């Protein structure tokens, strides 16, 4: 999602609010204006405000509005089961579970038997293990008891997010979501073309019991997901009778893009956490730009906005 937005903005010389280093503004704190170095990386063309903020940071509406007034607010959610399984593999939480159980049991099932035993400050991105998507959107539930109290707080916060966000995409219906984004932003079909930057390498088989444990443990994220999954399908219904045809056309263009850009005989497996596509040696500049992940593209944008003396 970030790469799609970066490609759109870069091609139109729009200005990005970028972190001074790396590609993450903050994984733990809400956005603050002082996270930027607007002196060294000012808006392009002498502008006073930036056009786009897409690097990862915890949602903080008031501070974001000061940097980009009158913005369109967009985010993407994933089903809590898929999200937690992915986080478990990507952040390599297996290491903590192996220490406890010697690697002889189903590590993910062991983790879900009592996640509080493992989710400690010693673990990388531990807060993503408990309603991590709500956390990214500005609500911390780690110290809230489960049950009616949690539900009430989450429902009220969902009402706030529903008012403040223009669109919430759903990963499991990503192509459908992108069509809605395209319509809301008056983009073209080419603007939303993509191919995945990394395919998860997780091999965990999730039993119904473990799935139930996840949904109970991450109930806040489940309520969040259910609400915005429903609003997405409401927007799809409002799209009109051309939706199915447009979706078919878009997915056809995605297949054509894969054939044009990707060498499907090989995968990049250097990172054991994920598999990545490899470009054809004859790939065009368009393919090359589409292959940039948010880390690579942020470096390009930062260099573009770097204030230098003649």
mmCIF file of C-alpha atoms in Angstrom:
data_model
loop_
_atom_site.group_PDB
_atom_site.id
_atom_site.type_symbol
_atom_site.label_atom_id
_atom_site.label_comp_id
_atom_site.label_asym_id
_atom_site.label_seq_id
_atom_site.Cartn_x
_atom_site.Cartn_y
_atom_site.Cartn_z
ATOM 1 C CA UNK A 1 0.000 0.000 0.000
ATOM 2 C CA UNK A 2 2.774 2.384 0.942
ATOM 3 C CA UNK A 3 4.644 1.642 -2.289
ATOM 4 C CA UNK A 4 1.542 2.395 -4.364
ATOM 5 C CA UNK A 5 1.155 5.781 -2.656
ATOM 6 C CA UNK A 6 4.875 6.567 -2.912
ATOM 7 C CA UNK A 7 4.923 5.752 -6.615
ATOM 8 C CA UNK A 8 1.893 7.979 -7.197
ATOM 9 C CA UNK A 9 3.390 10.924 -5.312
ATOM 10 C CA UNK A 10 6.873 10.570 -6.765
ATOM 11 C CA UNK A 11 5.575 10.542 -10.343
ATOM 12 C CA UNK A 12 3.758 13.841 -9.684
ATOM 13 C CA UNK A 13 6.519 15.548 -7.685
ATOM 14 C CA UNK A 14 4.425 15.666 -4.533
ATOM 15 C CA UNK A 15 6.096 16.306 -1.174
ATOM 16 C CA UNK A 16 6.417 13.581 1.470
ATOM 17 C CA UNK A 17 6.753 13.887 5.230
ATOM 18 C CA UNK A 18 9.655 11.438 5.551
ATOM 19 C CA UNK A 19 11.655 10.221 8.555
ATOM 20 C CA UNK A 20 15.181 11.697 8.763
ATOM 21 C CA UNK A 21 16.573 8.154 8.596
ATOM 22 C CA UNK A 22 15.200 4.690 7.898
ATOM 23 C CA UNK A 23 11.671 4.155 6.630
ATOM 24 C CA UNK A 24 9.705 4.148 9.910
ATOM 25 C CA UNK A 25 8.733 7.347 11.693
ATOM 26 C CA UNK A 26 7.812 5.436 14.852
ATOM 27 C CA UNK A 27 6.547 1.974 15.751
ATOM 28 C CA UNK A 28 5.621 2.878 19.309
ATOM 29 C CA UNK A 29 4.628 6.555 19.508
ATOM 30 C CA UNK A 30 1.939 8.691 17.968
ATOM 31 C CA UNK A 31 3.066 11.031 15.201
ATOM 32 C CA UNK A 32 4.673 14.319 16.270
ATOM 33 C CA UNK A 33 5.830 17.107 13.986
ATOM 34 C CA UNK A 34 9.304 16.964 15.537
ATOM 35 C CA UNK A 35 9.757 13.457 14.106
ATOM 36 C CA UNK A 36 10.468 15.203 10.801
ATOM 37 C CA UNK A 37 13.494 17.256 9.822
ATOM 38 C CA UNK A 38 11.630 19.791 7.725
ATOM 39 C CA UNK A 39 14.736 21.997 7.480
ATOM 40 C CA UNK A 40 16.863 19.315 5.840
ATOM 41 C CA UNK A 41 14.000 17.621 3.956
ATOM 42 C CA UNK A 42 11.530 20.435 3.248
ATOM 43 C CA UNK A 43 8.487 20.232 0.970
ATOM 44 C CA UNK A 44 9.369 20.502 -2.695
ATOM 45 C CA UNK A 45 9.020 23.728 -4.671
ATOM 46 C CA UNK A 46 9.115 25.931 -1.583
ATOM 47 C CA UNK A 47 5.776 24.712 -0.275
ATOM 48 C CA UNK A 48 4.755 25.215 3.365
ATOM 49 C CA UNK A 49 3.030 21.882 3.815
ATOM 50 C CA UNK A 50 3.653 18.311 2.749
ATOM 51 C CA UNK A 51 1.252 16.424 0.489
ATOM 52 C CA UNK A 52 1.678 12.849 1.726
ATOM 53 C CA UNK A 53 2.555 11.001 4.938
ATOM 54 C CA UNK A 54 2.735 7.257 4.378
ATOM 55 C CA UNK A 55 5.716 5.962 6.385
ATOM 56 C CA UNK A 56 4.717 3.858 9.371
ATOM 57 C CA UNK A 57 3.772 5.744 12.531
ATOM 58 C CA UNK A 58 1.106 5.459 15.221
ATOM 59 C CA UNK A 59 -1.996 7.496 14.325
ATOM 60 C CA UNK A 60 -2.222 10.950 15.949
ATOM 61 C CA UNK A 61 -4.769 13.064 14.123
ATOM 62 C CA UNK A 62 -4.059 16.500 15.608
ATOM 63 C CA UNK A 63 -0.316 16.432 14.857
ATOM 64 C CA UNK A 64 -0.883 14.963 11.390
ATOM 65 C CA UNK A 65 -3.319 17.724 10.460
ATOM 66 C CA UNK A 66 -0.699 20.335 11.334
ATOM 67 C CA UNK A 67 1.657 18.818 8.758
ATOM 68 C CA UNK A 68 -0.873 17.976 6.028
ATOM 69 C CA UNK A 69 -4.069 20.054 6.300
ATOM 70 C CA UNK A 70 -7.260 18.734 4.676
ATOM 71 C CA UNK A 71 -5.756 15.308 3.999
ATOM 72 C CA UNK A 72 -7.580 12.153 2.967
ATOM 73 C CA UNK A 73 -7.030 9.513 5.662
ATOM 74 C CA UNK A 74 -6.568 5.920 4.538
ATOM 75 C CA UNK A 75 -5.385 2.771 6.301
ATOM 76 C CA UNK A 76 -5.478 -0.988 5.759
ATOM 77 C CA UNK A 77 -6.499 -3.781 8.144
ATOM 78 C CA UNK A 78 -5.938 -7.518 8.139
ATOM 79 C CA UNK A 79 -7.933 -10.326 9.753
ATOM 80 C CA UNK A 80 -6.607 -10.721 13.323
ATOM 81 C CA UNK A 81 -5.746 -14.404 12.842
ATOM 82 C CA UNK A 82 -3.729 -13.748 9.680
ATOM 83 C CA UNK A 83 -2.134 -10.687 11.256
ATOM 84 C CA UNK A 84 -0.937 -12.458 14.392
ATOM 85 C CA UNK A 85 0.375 -15.507 12.524
ATOM 86 C CA UNK A 86 2.297 -13.165 10.227
ATOM 87 C CA UNK A 87 3.700 -11.115 13.134
ATOM 88 C CA UNK A 88 4.743 -14.283 14.959
ATOM 89 C CA UNK A 89 6.797 -15.412 11.975
ATOM 90 C CA UNK A 90 8.107 -12.034 10.780
ATOM 91 C CA UNK A 91 9.222 -10.758 14.188
ATOM 92 C CA UNK A 92 10.676 -14.204 14.926
ATOM 93 C CA UNK A 93 8.865 -14.659 18.219
ATOM 94 C CA UNK A 94 9.564 -18.376 17.765
ATOM 95 C CA UNK A 95 12.892 -17.795 19.515
ATOM 96 C CA UNK A 96 11.199 -16.996 22.829
ATOM 97 C CA UNK A 97 8.857 -19.999 22.563
ATOM 98 C CA UNK A 98 11.683 -22.374 21.673
ATOM 99 C CA UNK A 99 13.526 -21.278 24.791
ATOM 100 C CA UNK A 100 10.505 -22.255 26.854
ATOM 101 C CA UNK A 101 9.488 -25.506 25.148
ATOM 102 C CA UNK A 102 12.680 -26.592 23.400
ATOM 103 C CA UNK A 103 11.102 -26.472 19.950
ATOM 104 C CA UNK A 104 9.421 -29.862 20.325
ATOM 105 C CA UNK A 105 5.819 -28.670 20.298
ATOM 106 C CA UNK A 106 3.666 -26.632 17.927
ATOM 107 C CA UNK A 107 5.334 -23.298 18.664
ATOM 108 C CA UNK A 108 2.452 -21.060 17.680
ATOM 109 C CA UNK A 109 -0.097 -23.121 19.625
ATOM 110 C CA UNK A 110 2.244 -22.976 22.627
ATOM 111 C CA UNK A 111 2.474 -19.221 22.245
ATOM 112 C CA UNK A 112 -1.315 -18.845 22.137
ATOM 113 C CA UNK A 113 -1.876 -20.994 25.226
ATOM 114 C CA UNK A 114 -0.663 -18.038 27.304
ATOM 115 C CA UNK A 115 0.762 -15.191 25.203
ATOM 116 C CA UNK A 116 1.396 -12.965 28.246
ATOM 117 C CA UNK A 117 4.172 -15.384 29.213
ATOM 118 C CA UNK A 118 6.103 -14.433 26.067
ATOM 119 C CA UNK A 119 5.045 -10.903 25.145
ATOM 120 C CA UNK A 120 7.582 -8.964 27.169
ATOM 121 C CA UNK A 121 9.685 -5.897 26.524
ATOM 122 C CA UNK A 122 12.558 -8.219 25.578
ATOM 123 C CA UNK A 123 10.698 -9.327 22.455
ATOM 124 C CA UNK A 124 10.926 -7.324 19.269
ATOM 125 C CA UNK A 125 7.659 -5.459 18.577
ATOM 126 C CA UNK A 126 5.967 -7.325 21.437
ATOM 127 C CA UNK A 127 3.044 -4.851 21.516
ATOM 128 C CA UNK A 128 1.942 -6.103 18.096
ATOM 129 C CA UNK A 129 0.907 -9.357 19.773
ATOM 130 C CA UNK A 130 -2.130 -7.876 21.527
ATOM 131 C CA UNK A 131 -4.569 -5.847 19.402
ATOM 132 C CA UNK A 132 -1.638 -4.520 17.418
ATOM 133 C CA UNK A 133 -3.807 -2.916 14.753
ATOM 134 C CA UNK A 134 -5.718 -0.878 17.323
ATOM 135 C CA UNK A 135 -2.324 0.071 18.785
ATOM 136 C CA UNK A 136 -1.170 1.423 15.409
ATOM 137 C CA UNK A 137 -4.396 3.415 15.180
ATOM 138 C CA UNK A 138 -3.825 5.046 18.549
ATOM 139 C CA UNK A 139 -5.601 2.864 21.120
ATOM 140 C CA UNK A 140 -3.542 0.821 23.585
ATOM 141 C CA UNK A 141 -5.472 -2.093 25.105
ATOM 142 C CA UNK A 142 -2.620 -3.846 26.902
ATOM 143 C CA UNK A 143 -3.784 -2.653 30.340
ATOM 144 C CA UNK A 144 -7.523 -3.002 29.741
ATOM 145 C CA UNK A 145 -9.274 -6.082 31.114
ATOM 146 C CA UNK A 146 -11.067 -8.194 28.540
ATOM 147 C CA UNK A 147 -14.851 -8.364 28.599
ATOM 148 C CA UNK A 148 -17.504 -5.655 28.505
ATOM 149 C CA UNK A 149 -15.109 -2.883 29.541
ATOM 150 C CA UNK A 150 -12.813 -3.616 26.587
ATOM 151 C CA UNK A 151 -15.763 -3.889 24.189
ATOM 152 C CA UNK A 152 -17.202 -0.547 25.295
ATOM 153 C CA UNK A 153 -13.877 1.257 24.889
ATOM 154 C CA UNK A 154 -13.191 -0.333 21.505
ATOM 155 C CA UNK A 155 -16.689 0.356 20.142
ATOM 156 C CA UNK A 156 -16.388 4.032 21.117
ATOM 157 C CA UNK A 157 -12.967 4.277 19.508
ATOM 158 C CA UNK A 158 -14.224 2.611 16.327
ATOM 159 C CA UNK A 159 -16.879 5.341 16.121
ATOM 160 C CA UNK A 160 -14.090 7.937 16.223
ATOM 161 C CA UNK A 161 -12.068 6.159 13.527
ATOM 162 C CA UNK A 162 -15.172 5.751 11.377
ATOM 163 C CA UNK A 163 -15.645 9.527 11.421
ATOM 164 C CA UNK A 164 -11.986 10.364 10.894
ATOM 165 C CA UNK A 165 -10.938 7.899 8.176
ATOM 166 C CA UNK A 166 -12.112 8.325 4.603
ATOM 167 C CA UNK A 167 -11.378 4.719 3.686
ATOM 168 C CA UNK A 168 -10.176 1.568 5.450
ATOM 169 C CA UNK A 169 -8.930 -1.095 3.058
ATOM 170 C CA UNK A 170 -9.045 -4.796 3.868
ATOM 171 C CA UNK A 171 -6.028 -6.975 3.053
ATOM 172 C CA UNK A 172 -8.120 -10.069 2.311
ATOM 173 C CA UNK A 173 -10.006 -8.027 -0.310
ATOM 174 C CA UNK A 174 -7.103 -5.884 -1.408
ATOM 175 C CA UNK A 175 -7.999 -5.600 -5.102
ATOM 176 C CA UNK A 176 -11.589 -4.700 -4.256
ATOM 177 C CA UNK A 177 -10.319 -2.141 -1.743
ATOM 178 C CA UNK A 178 -7.989 -0.557 -4.294
ATOM 179 C CA UNK A 179 -10.867 -0.035 -6.709
ATOM 180 C CA UNK A 180 -12.720 1.895 -4.017
ATOM 181 C CA UNK A 181 -9.547 3.912 -3.324
ATOM 182 C CA UNK A 182 -9.179 4.652 -7.033
ATOM 183 C CA UNK A 183 -12.736 5.944 -7.231
ATOM 184 C CA UNK A 184 -12.491 8.090 -4.077
ATOM 185 C CA UNK A 185 -9.199 9.692 -5.105
ATOM 186 C CA UNK A 186 -9.993 9.929 -8.837
ATOM 187 C CA UNK A 187 -6.926 7.871 -9.693
ATOM 188 C CA UNK A 188 -6.390 5.759 -12.815
ATOM 189 C CA UNK A 189 -6.178 1.980 -13.060
ATOM 190 C CA UNK A 190 -2.423 2.243 -13.657
ATOM 191 C CA UNK A 191 -2.001 4.205 -10.413
ATOM 192 C CA UNK A 192 -3.127 1.225 -8.312
ATOM 193 C CA UNK A 193 -1.177 -1.526 -10.082
ATOM 194 C CA UNK A 194 1.155 -3.482 -7.792
ATOM 195 C CA UNK A 195 2.842 -6.766 -7.044
ATOM 196 C CA UNK A 196 3.561 -8.029 -3.551
ATOM 197 C CA UNK A 197 6.845 -6.925 -2.002
ATOM 198 C CA UNK A 198 7.148 -9.986 0.238
ATOM 199 C CA UNK A 199 5.303 -13.274 0.604
ATOM 200 C CA UNK A 200 5.224 -14.679 4.125
ATOM 201 C CA UNK A 201 7.146 -17.869 4.745
ATOM 202 C CA UNK A 202 5.085 -19.027 7.762
ATOM 203 C CA UNK A 203 4.224 -22.738 7.804
ATOM 204 C CA UNK A 204 2.069 -22.773 10.943
ATOM 205 C CA UNK A 205 -1.096 -24.867 10.741
ATOM 206 C CA UNK A 206 -3.752 -23.174 12.851
ATOM 207 C CA UNK A 207 -6.269 -25.431 14.590
ATOM 208 C CA UNK A 208 -9.763 -24.237 15.416
ATOM 209 C CA UNK A 209 -8.817 -24.086 19.106
ATOM 210 C CA UNK A 210 -5.822 -21.865 18.386
ATOM 211 C CA UNK A 211 -7.936 -19.706 16.080
ATOM 212 C CA UNK A 212 -10.521 -19.266 18.832
ATOM 213 C CA UNK A 213 -7.751 -18.331 21.258
ATOM 214 C CA UNK A 214 -6.473 -15.656 18.867
ATOM 215 C CA UNK A 215 -9.923 -14.143 18.384
ATOM 216 C CA UNK A 216 -10.487 -14.030 22.135
ATOM 217 C CA UNK A 217 -7.040 -12.619 22.887
ATOM 218 C CA UNK A 218 -7.226 -10.039 20.067
ATOM 219 C CA UNK A 219 -10.933 -9.311 20.392
ATOM 220 C CA UNK A 220 -10.323 -5.577 20.033
ATOM 221 C CA UNK A 221 -8.751 -6.077 16.601
ATOM 222 C CA UNK A 222 -11.576 -8.456 15.686
ATOM 223 C CA UNK A 223 -14.231 -5.822 16.450
ATOM 224 C CA UNK A 224 -12.204 -3.274 14.476
ATOM 225 C CA UNK A 225 -11.844 -5.613 11.512
ATOM 226 C CA UNK A 226 -15.496 -6.650 11.481
ATOM 227 C CA UNK A 227 -16.676 -3.041 11.467
ATOM 228 C CA UNK A 228 -14.466 -1.864 8.623
ATOM 229 C CA UNK A 229 -14.901 -5.037 6.602
ATOM 230 C CA UNK A 230 -18.606 -4.235 6.713
ATOM 231 C CA UNK A 231 -18.079 -0.600 5.672
ATOM 232 C CA UNK A 232 -15.883 -1.719 2.757
ATOM 233 C CA UNK A 233 -18.660 -3.902 1.384
ATOM 234 C CA UNK A 234 -21.117 -1.051 1.835
ATOM 235 C CA UNK A 235 -18.850 1.103 -0.346
ATOM 236 C CA UNK A 236 -18.613 -1.727 -2.896
ATOM 237 C CA UNK A 237 -22.430 -1.876 -3.027
ATOM 238 C CA UNK A 238 -22.508 1.899 -3.577
ATOM 239 C CA UNK A 239 -19.922 1.640 -6.365
ATOM 240 C CA UNK A 240 -22.567 0.583 -8.834
ATOM 241 C CA UNK A 241 -23.162 -2.147 -11.437
ATOM 242 C CA UNK A 242 -19.759 -1.768 -13.110
ATOM 243 C CA UNK A 243 -17.838 -3.022 -10.067
ATOM 244 C CA UNK A 244 -17.472 -6.668 -11.131
ATOM 245 C CA UNK A 245 -16.407 -5.674 -14.635
ATOM 246 C CA UNK A 246 -13.925 -3.123 -13.326
ATOM 247 C CA UNK A 247 -12.512 -5.679 -10.884
ATOM 248 C CA UNK A 248 -12.057 -8.208 -13.687
ATOM 249 C CA UNK A 249 -10.332 -5.578 -15.829
ATOM 250 C CA UNK A 250 -8.037 -4.578 -12.952
ATOM 251 C CA UNK A 251 -7.053 -8.142 -12.114
ATOM 252 C CA UNK A 252 -6.368 -8.752 -15.803
ATOM 253 C CA UNK A 253 -3.983 -5.774 -15.799
ATOM 254 C CA UNK A 254 -2.326 -7.167 -12.656
ATOM 255 C CA UNK A 255 -1.686 -10.479 -14.436
ATOM 256 C CA UNK A 256 -0.281 -8.642 -17.461
ATOM 257 C CA UNK A 257 2.013 -6.652 -15.158
ATOM 258 C CA UNK A 258 3.305 -9.827 -13.523
ATOM 259 C CA UNK A 259 4.044 -11.356 -16.929
ATOM 260 C CA UNK A 260 5.778 -8.186 -18.084
ATOM 261 C CA UNK A 261 7.884 -7.611 -14.961
ATOM 262 C CA UNK A 262 8.455 -10.795 -12.959
ATOM 263 C CA UNK A 263 10.739 -13.754 -13.636
ATOM 264 C CA UNK A 264 8.383 -16.459 -12.381
ATOM 265 C CA UNK A 265 11.060 -19.166 -12.511
ATOM 266 C CA UNK A 266 12.846 -17.879 -9.394
ATOM 267 C CA UNK A 267 12.212 -16.302 -5.992
ATOM 268 C CA UNK A 268 14.500 -14.265 -3.746
ATOM 269 C CA UNK A 269 14.761 -16.192 -0.452
ATOM 270 C CA UNK A 270 17.674 -14.338 1.161
ATOM 271 C CA UNK A 271 15.422 -13.242 4.026
ATOM 272 C CA UNK A 272 14.186 -16.426 5.725
ATOM 273 C CA UNK A 273 11.059 -14.587 6.898
ATOM 274 C CA UNK A 274 9.693 -13.981 3.415
ATOM 275 C CA UNK A 275 10.015 -14.738 -0.288
ATOM 276 C CA UNK A 276 10.335 -11.921 -2.809
ATOM 277 C CA UNK A 277 9.704 -11.707 -6.523
ATOM 278 C CA UNK A 278 12.638 -11.212 -8.891
ATOM 279 C CA UNK A 279 12.406 -8.827 -11.831
ATOM 280 C CA UNK A 280 13.134 -9.977 -15.355
ATOM 281 C CA UNK A 281 16.504 -8.820 -16.666
ATOM 282 C CA UNK A 282 14.577 -7.014 -19.418
ATOM 283 C CA UNK A 283 12.221 -5.282 -16.959
ATOM 284 C CA UNK A 284 11.226 -1.726 -17.821
ATOM 285 C CA UNK A 285 11.658 1.377 -15.668
ATOM 286 C CA UNK A 286 7.974 1.079 -14.780
ATOM 287 C CA UNK A 287 8.572 -2.439 -13.453
ATOM 288 C CA UNK A 288 11.619 -1.259 -11.515
ATOM 289 C CA UNK A 289 9.643 1.472 -9.752
ATOM 290 C CA UNK A 290 6.860 -0.962 -8.947
ATOM 291 C CA UNK A 291 9.401 -3.285 -7.330
ATOM 292 C CA UNK A 292 10.595 -0.699 -4.789
ATOM 293 C CA UNK A 293 9.452 -1.441 -1.243
ATOM 294 C CA UNK A 294 8.780 1.390 1.206
ATOM 295 C CA UNK A 295 12.357 1.297 2.500
ATOM 296 C CA UNK A 296 13.874 1.728 -0.972
ATOM 297 C CA UNK A 297 11.336 4.304 -2.074
ATOM 298 C CA UNK A 298 11.764 6.362 1.093
ATOM 299 C CA UNK A 299 15.490 6.689 0.338
ATOM 300 C CA UNK A 300 14.684 7.924 -3.173
ATOM 301 C CA UNK A 301 12.159 10.455 -1.870
ATOM 302 C CA UNK A 302 14.484 11.664 0.882
ATOM 303 C CA UNK A 303 17.281 12.334 -1.626
ATOM 304 C CA UNK A 304 14.808 14.145 -3.859
ATOM 305 C CA UNK A 305 13.749 16.451 -1.010
ATOM 306 C CA UNK A 306 17.215 16.948 0.462
ATOM 307 C CA UNK A 307 17.911 20.669 0.714
ATOM 308 C CA UNK A 308 21.330 21.364 -0.779
ATOM 309 C CA UNK A 309 23.205 24.541 -1.598
ATOM 310 C CA UNK A 310 23.957 25.306 -5.227
#
